[in-house]
Short mmCIF file of C-alpha atoms in Angstrom, two decimals:
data_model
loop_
_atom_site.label_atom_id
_atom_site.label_comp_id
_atom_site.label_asym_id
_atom_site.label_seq_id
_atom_site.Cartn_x
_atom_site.Cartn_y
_atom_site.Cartn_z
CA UNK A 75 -0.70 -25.73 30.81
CA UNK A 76 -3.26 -27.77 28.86
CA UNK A 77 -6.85 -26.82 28.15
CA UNK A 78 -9.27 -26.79 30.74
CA UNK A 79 -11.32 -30.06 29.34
CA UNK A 80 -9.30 -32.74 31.13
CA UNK A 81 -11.11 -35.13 28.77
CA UNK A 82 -9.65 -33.26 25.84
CA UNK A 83 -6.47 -34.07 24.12
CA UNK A 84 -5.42 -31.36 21.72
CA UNK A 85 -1.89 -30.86 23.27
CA UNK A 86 -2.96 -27.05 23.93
CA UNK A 87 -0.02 -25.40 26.15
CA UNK A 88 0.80 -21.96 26.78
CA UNK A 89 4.18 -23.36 27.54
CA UNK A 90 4.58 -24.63 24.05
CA UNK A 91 5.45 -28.03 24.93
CA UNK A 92 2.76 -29.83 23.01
CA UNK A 93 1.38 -28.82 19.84
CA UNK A 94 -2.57 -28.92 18.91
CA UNK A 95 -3.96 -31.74 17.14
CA UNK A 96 -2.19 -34.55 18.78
CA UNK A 97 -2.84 -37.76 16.66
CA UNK A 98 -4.17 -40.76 18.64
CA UNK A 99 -0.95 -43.25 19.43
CA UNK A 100 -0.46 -46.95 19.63
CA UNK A 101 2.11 -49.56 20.66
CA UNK A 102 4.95 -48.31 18.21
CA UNK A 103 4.56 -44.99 19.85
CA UNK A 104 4.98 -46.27 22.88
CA UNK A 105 8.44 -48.83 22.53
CA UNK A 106 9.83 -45.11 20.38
CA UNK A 107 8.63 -42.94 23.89
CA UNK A 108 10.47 -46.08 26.15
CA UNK A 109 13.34 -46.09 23.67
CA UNK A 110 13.66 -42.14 24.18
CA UNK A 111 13.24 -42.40 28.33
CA UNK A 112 16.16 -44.93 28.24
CA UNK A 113 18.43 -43.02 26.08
CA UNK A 114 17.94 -39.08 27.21
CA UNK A 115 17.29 -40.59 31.19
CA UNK A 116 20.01 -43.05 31.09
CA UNK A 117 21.92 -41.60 33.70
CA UNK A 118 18.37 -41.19 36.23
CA UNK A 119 17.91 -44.88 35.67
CA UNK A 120 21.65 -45.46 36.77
CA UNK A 121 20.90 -43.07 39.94
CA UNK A 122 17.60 -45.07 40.49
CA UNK A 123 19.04 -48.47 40.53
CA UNK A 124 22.50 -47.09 42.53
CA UNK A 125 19.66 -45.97 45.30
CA UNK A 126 17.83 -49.22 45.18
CA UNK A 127 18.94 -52.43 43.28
CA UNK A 128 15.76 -53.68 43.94
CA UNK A 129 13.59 -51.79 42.72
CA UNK A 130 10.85 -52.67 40.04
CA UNK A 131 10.90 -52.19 36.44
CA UNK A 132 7.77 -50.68 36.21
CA UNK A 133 9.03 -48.26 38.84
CA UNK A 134 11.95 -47.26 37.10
CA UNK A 135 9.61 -46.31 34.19
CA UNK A 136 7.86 -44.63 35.85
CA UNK A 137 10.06 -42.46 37.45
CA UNK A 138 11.98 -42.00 33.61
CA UNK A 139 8.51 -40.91 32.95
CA UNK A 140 8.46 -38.44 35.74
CA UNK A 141 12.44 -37.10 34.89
CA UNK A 142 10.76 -36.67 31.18
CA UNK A 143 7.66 -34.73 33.05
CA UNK A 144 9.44 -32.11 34.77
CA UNK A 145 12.17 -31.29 32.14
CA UNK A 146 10.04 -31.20 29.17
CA UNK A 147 6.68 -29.76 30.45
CA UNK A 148 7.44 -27.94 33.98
CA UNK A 149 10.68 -26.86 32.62
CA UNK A 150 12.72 -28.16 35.72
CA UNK A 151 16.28 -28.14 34.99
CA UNK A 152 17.99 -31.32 34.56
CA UNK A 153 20.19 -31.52 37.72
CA UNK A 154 16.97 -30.51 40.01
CA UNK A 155 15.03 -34.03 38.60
CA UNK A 156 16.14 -36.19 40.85
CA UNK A 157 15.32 -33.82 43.64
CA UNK A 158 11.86 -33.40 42.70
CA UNK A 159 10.69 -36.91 42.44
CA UNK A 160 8.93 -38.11 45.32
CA UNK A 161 7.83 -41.32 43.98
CA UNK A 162 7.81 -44.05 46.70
CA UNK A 163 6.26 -45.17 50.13
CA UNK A 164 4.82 -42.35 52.21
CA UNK A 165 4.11 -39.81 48.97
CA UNK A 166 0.40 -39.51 49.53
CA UNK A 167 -0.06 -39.70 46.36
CA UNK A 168 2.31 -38.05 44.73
CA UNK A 169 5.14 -38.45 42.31
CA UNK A 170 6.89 -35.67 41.93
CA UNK A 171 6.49 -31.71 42.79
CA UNK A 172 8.71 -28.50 41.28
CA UNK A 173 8.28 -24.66 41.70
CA UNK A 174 9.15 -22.62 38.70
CA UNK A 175 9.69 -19.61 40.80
CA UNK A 176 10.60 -17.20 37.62
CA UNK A 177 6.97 -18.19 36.58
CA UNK A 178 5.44 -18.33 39.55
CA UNK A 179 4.39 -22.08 38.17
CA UNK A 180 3.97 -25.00 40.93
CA UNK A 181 3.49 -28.38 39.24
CA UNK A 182 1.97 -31.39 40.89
CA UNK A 183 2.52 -34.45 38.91
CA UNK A 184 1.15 -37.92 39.28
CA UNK A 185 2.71 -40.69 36.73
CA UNK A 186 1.37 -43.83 35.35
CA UNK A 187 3.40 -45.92 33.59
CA UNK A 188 1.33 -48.85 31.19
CA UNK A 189 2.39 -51.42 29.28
CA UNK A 190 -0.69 -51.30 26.62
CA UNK A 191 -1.75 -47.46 25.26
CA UNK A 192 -5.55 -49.23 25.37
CA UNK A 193 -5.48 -49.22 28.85
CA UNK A 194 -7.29 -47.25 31.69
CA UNK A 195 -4.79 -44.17 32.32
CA UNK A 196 -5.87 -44.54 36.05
CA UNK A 197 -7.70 -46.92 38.51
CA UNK A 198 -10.39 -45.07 40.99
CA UNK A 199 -8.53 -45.98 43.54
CA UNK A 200 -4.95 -43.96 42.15
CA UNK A 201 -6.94 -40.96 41.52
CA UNK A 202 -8.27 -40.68 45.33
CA UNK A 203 -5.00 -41.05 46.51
CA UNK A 204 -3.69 -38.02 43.66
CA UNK A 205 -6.10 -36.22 44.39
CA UNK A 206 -6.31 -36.54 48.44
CA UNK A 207 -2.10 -35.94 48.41
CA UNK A 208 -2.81 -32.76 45.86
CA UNK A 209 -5.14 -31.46 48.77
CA UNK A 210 -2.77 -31.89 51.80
CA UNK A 211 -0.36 -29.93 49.72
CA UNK A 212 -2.64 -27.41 49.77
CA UNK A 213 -3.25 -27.37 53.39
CA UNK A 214 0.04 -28.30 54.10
CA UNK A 215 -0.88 -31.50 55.66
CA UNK A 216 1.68 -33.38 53.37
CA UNK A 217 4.60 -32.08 55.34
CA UNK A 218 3.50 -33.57 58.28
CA UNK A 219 2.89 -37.27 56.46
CA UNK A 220 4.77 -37.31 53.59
CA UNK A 221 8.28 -39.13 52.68
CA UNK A 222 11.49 -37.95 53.55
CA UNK A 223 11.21 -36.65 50.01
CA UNK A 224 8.98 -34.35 50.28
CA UNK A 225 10.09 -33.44 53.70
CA UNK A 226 13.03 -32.02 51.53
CA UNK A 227 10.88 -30.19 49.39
CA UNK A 228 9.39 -27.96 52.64
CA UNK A 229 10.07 -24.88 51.91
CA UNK A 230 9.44 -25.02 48.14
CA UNK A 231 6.10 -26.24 48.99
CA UNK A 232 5.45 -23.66 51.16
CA UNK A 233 6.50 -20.74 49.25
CA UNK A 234 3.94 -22.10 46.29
CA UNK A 235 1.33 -22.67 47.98
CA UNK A 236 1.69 -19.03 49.96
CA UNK A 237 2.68 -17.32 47.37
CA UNK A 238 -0.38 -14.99 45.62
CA UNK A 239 -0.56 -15.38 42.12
CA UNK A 240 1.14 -18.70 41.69
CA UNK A 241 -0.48 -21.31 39.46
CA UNK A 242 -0.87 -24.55 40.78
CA UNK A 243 -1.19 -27.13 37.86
CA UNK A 244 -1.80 -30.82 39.20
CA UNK A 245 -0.88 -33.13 36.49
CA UNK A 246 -1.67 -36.90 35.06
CA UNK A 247 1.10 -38.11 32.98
CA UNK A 248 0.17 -41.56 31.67
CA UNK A 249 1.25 -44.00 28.21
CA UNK A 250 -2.00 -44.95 28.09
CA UNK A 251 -3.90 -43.63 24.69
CA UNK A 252 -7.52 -43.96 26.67
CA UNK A 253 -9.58 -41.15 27.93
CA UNK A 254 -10.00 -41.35 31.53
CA UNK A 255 -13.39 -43.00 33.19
CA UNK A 256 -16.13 -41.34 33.42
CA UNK A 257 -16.18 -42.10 37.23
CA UNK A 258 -12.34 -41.40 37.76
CA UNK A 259 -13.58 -38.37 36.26
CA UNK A 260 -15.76 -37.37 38.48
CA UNK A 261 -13.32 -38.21 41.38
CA UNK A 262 -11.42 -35.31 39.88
CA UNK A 263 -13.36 -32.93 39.24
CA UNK A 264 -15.54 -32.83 42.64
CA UNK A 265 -12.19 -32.66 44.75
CA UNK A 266 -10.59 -29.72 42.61
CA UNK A 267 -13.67 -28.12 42.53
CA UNK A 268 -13.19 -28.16 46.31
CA UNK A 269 -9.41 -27.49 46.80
CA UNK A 270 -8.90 -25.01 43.98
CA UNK A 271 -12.27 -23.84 42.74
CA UNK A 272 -11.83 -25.28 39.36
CA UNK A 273 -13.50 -28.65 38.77
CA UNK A 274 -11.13 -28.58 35.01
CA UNK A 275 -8.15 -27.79 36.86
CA UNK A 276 -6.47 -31.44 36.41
CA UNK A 277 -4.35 -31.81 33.29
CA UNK A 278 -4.28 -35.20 31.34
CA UNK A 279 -1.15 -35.61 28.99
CA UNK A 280 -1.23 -38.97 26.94
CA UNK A 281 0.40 -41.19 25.18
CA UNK A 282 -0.43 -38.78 21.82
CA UNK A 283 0.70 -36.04 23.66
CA UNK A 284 4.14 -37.31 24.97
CA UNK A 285 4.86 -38.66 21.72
CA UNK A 286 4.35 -35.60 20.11
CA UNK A 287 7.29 -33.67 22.22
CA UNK A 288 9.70 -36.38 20.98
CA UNK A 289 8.17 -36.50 17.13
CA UNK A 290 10.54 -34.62 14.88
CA UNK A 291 7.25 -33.83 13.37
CA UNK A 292 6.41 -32.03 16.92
CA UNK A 293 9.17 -29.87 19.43
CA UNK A 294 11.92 -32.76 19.05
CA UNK A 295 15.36 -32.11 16.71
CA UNK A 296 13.26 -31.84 13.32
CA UNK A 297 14.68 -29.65 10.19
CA UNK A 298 13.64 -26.85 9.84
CA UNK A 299 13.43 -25.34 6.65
CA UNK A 300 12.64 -22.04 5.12
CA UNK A 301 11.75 -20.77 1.40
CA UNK A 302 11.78 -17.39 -0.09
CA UNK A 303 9.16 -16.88 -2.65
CA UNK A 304 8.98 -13.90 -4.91
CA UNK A 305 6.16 -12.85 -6.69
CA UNK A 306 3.73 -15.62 -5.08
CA UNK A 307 0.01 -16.51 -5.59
CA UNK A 308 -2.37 -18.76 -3.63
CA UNK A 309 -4.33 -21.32 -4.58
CA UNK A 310 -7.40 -22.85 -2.17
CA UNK A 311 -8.13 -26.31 -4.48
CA UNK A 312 -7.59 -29.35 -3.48
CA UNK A 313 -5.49 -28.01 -0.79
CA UNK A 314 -4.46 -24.04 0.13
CA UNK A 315 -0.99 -23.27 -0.84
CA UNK A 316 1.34 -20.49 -2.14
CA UNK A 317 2.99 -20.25 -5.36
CA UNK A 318 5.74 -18.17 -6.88
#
């Protein structure tokens, strides 16, 4: 999905979901992101609290986060979110999993939900666990742990990791603006070096990069407008532009 430099930000996607040159983002980005999650995931937060009543805010953000994860950058269909979040005690790690069969895509998706875009996307300690639950999915190991969940998710884990030629793409989702530590990076890289051959293969999205889907500047409902010019010319100073 992303370019291979985890530590790199430019929004790069074959999927066209993000758009290069994502500009850094700060706190306005992130009440506008929160603002979006609560008005296009309205109805998963209603599901979320129905299920439990007690459950924390910060987990209900998070999983918003994850609904706005797999619909707008694993393509999951709307009705399948719920589903495919596996958020909660027993998920090794993980927060949510989908198979794009038609693609032959599998995406593994961790989510962390901050308060302040200056903070650390992810302690040591989170990316051990992502990373260790990321590996038993590729043994298979996480259907003999995991949550009842993920237990529901057998068979589509199965088929993805079985299946030749399917692309495995485990994911960081986070509001933080930060790059991730140098050591967290390092966590990474040696264990999908290991499981997948690819020390790059983790993808990072950021705040930038999530607001950027929603930005009418980026994918979201923006105009669109086109012009017809006849007999044009360029010019290349102070900017390039056409004429006509």
């Amino acid at each position: 999905m992303y370019c291979g430099d985890q530590m790199c930000h430019t929004g790069c996607d074959t999927q066209g979901k993000i758009k290069v040159g994502a500009m850094p983002a700060g706190q306005i980005h992130l009440t506008r992101l929160q603002a979006h999650l609560e008005s296009e995931y309205g109805w998963l937060k209603t599901t979320i609290l129905e299920r439990d009543p007690n459950v924390s805010g910060t987990s209900v953000r998070t999983q918003l986060l994850l609904g706005f994860a797999l619909e707008r950058m694993a393509d999951c269909p709307r009705e399948l979110i719920l589903d495919h979040i596996v958020d909660g005690s027993s998920d090794r790690g993980i927060d949510a999993f989908y198979f794009d069969r038609p693609n032959l895509k599998a995406y593994i998706i961790q989510s962390k939900y901050v308060d302040k875009p200056g903070s650390r996307p992810i302690s040591e300690a989170d990316a051990k666990s992502f990373a260790a639950g990321a590996n038993e999915i590729f043994s298979l190991a996480i259907l003999d742990y995991g949550n009842s969940r993920i237990q529901n998710l057998r068979d589509e884990i199965v088929d993805a990791v079985s299946t030749p030629g399917v692309e495995l793409f485990p994911i960081l989702v986070s509001t933080s603006d930060k790059d991730i530590a140098d050591s967290v990076n390092i966590i990474f890289r040696n264990s999908f070096e290991s499981s997948m051959g690819d020390p790059d293969a983790l993808r990072y999205a950021r705040l930038s990069d999530l607001y950027q889907i929603i930005s009418p500047y980026g994918e979201g409902g923006g105009a669109s407008l086109s012009i017809t010019l006849n007999g044009y010319n360029m010019v290349s100073v102070p900017f390039s532009g056409y004429y006509g």
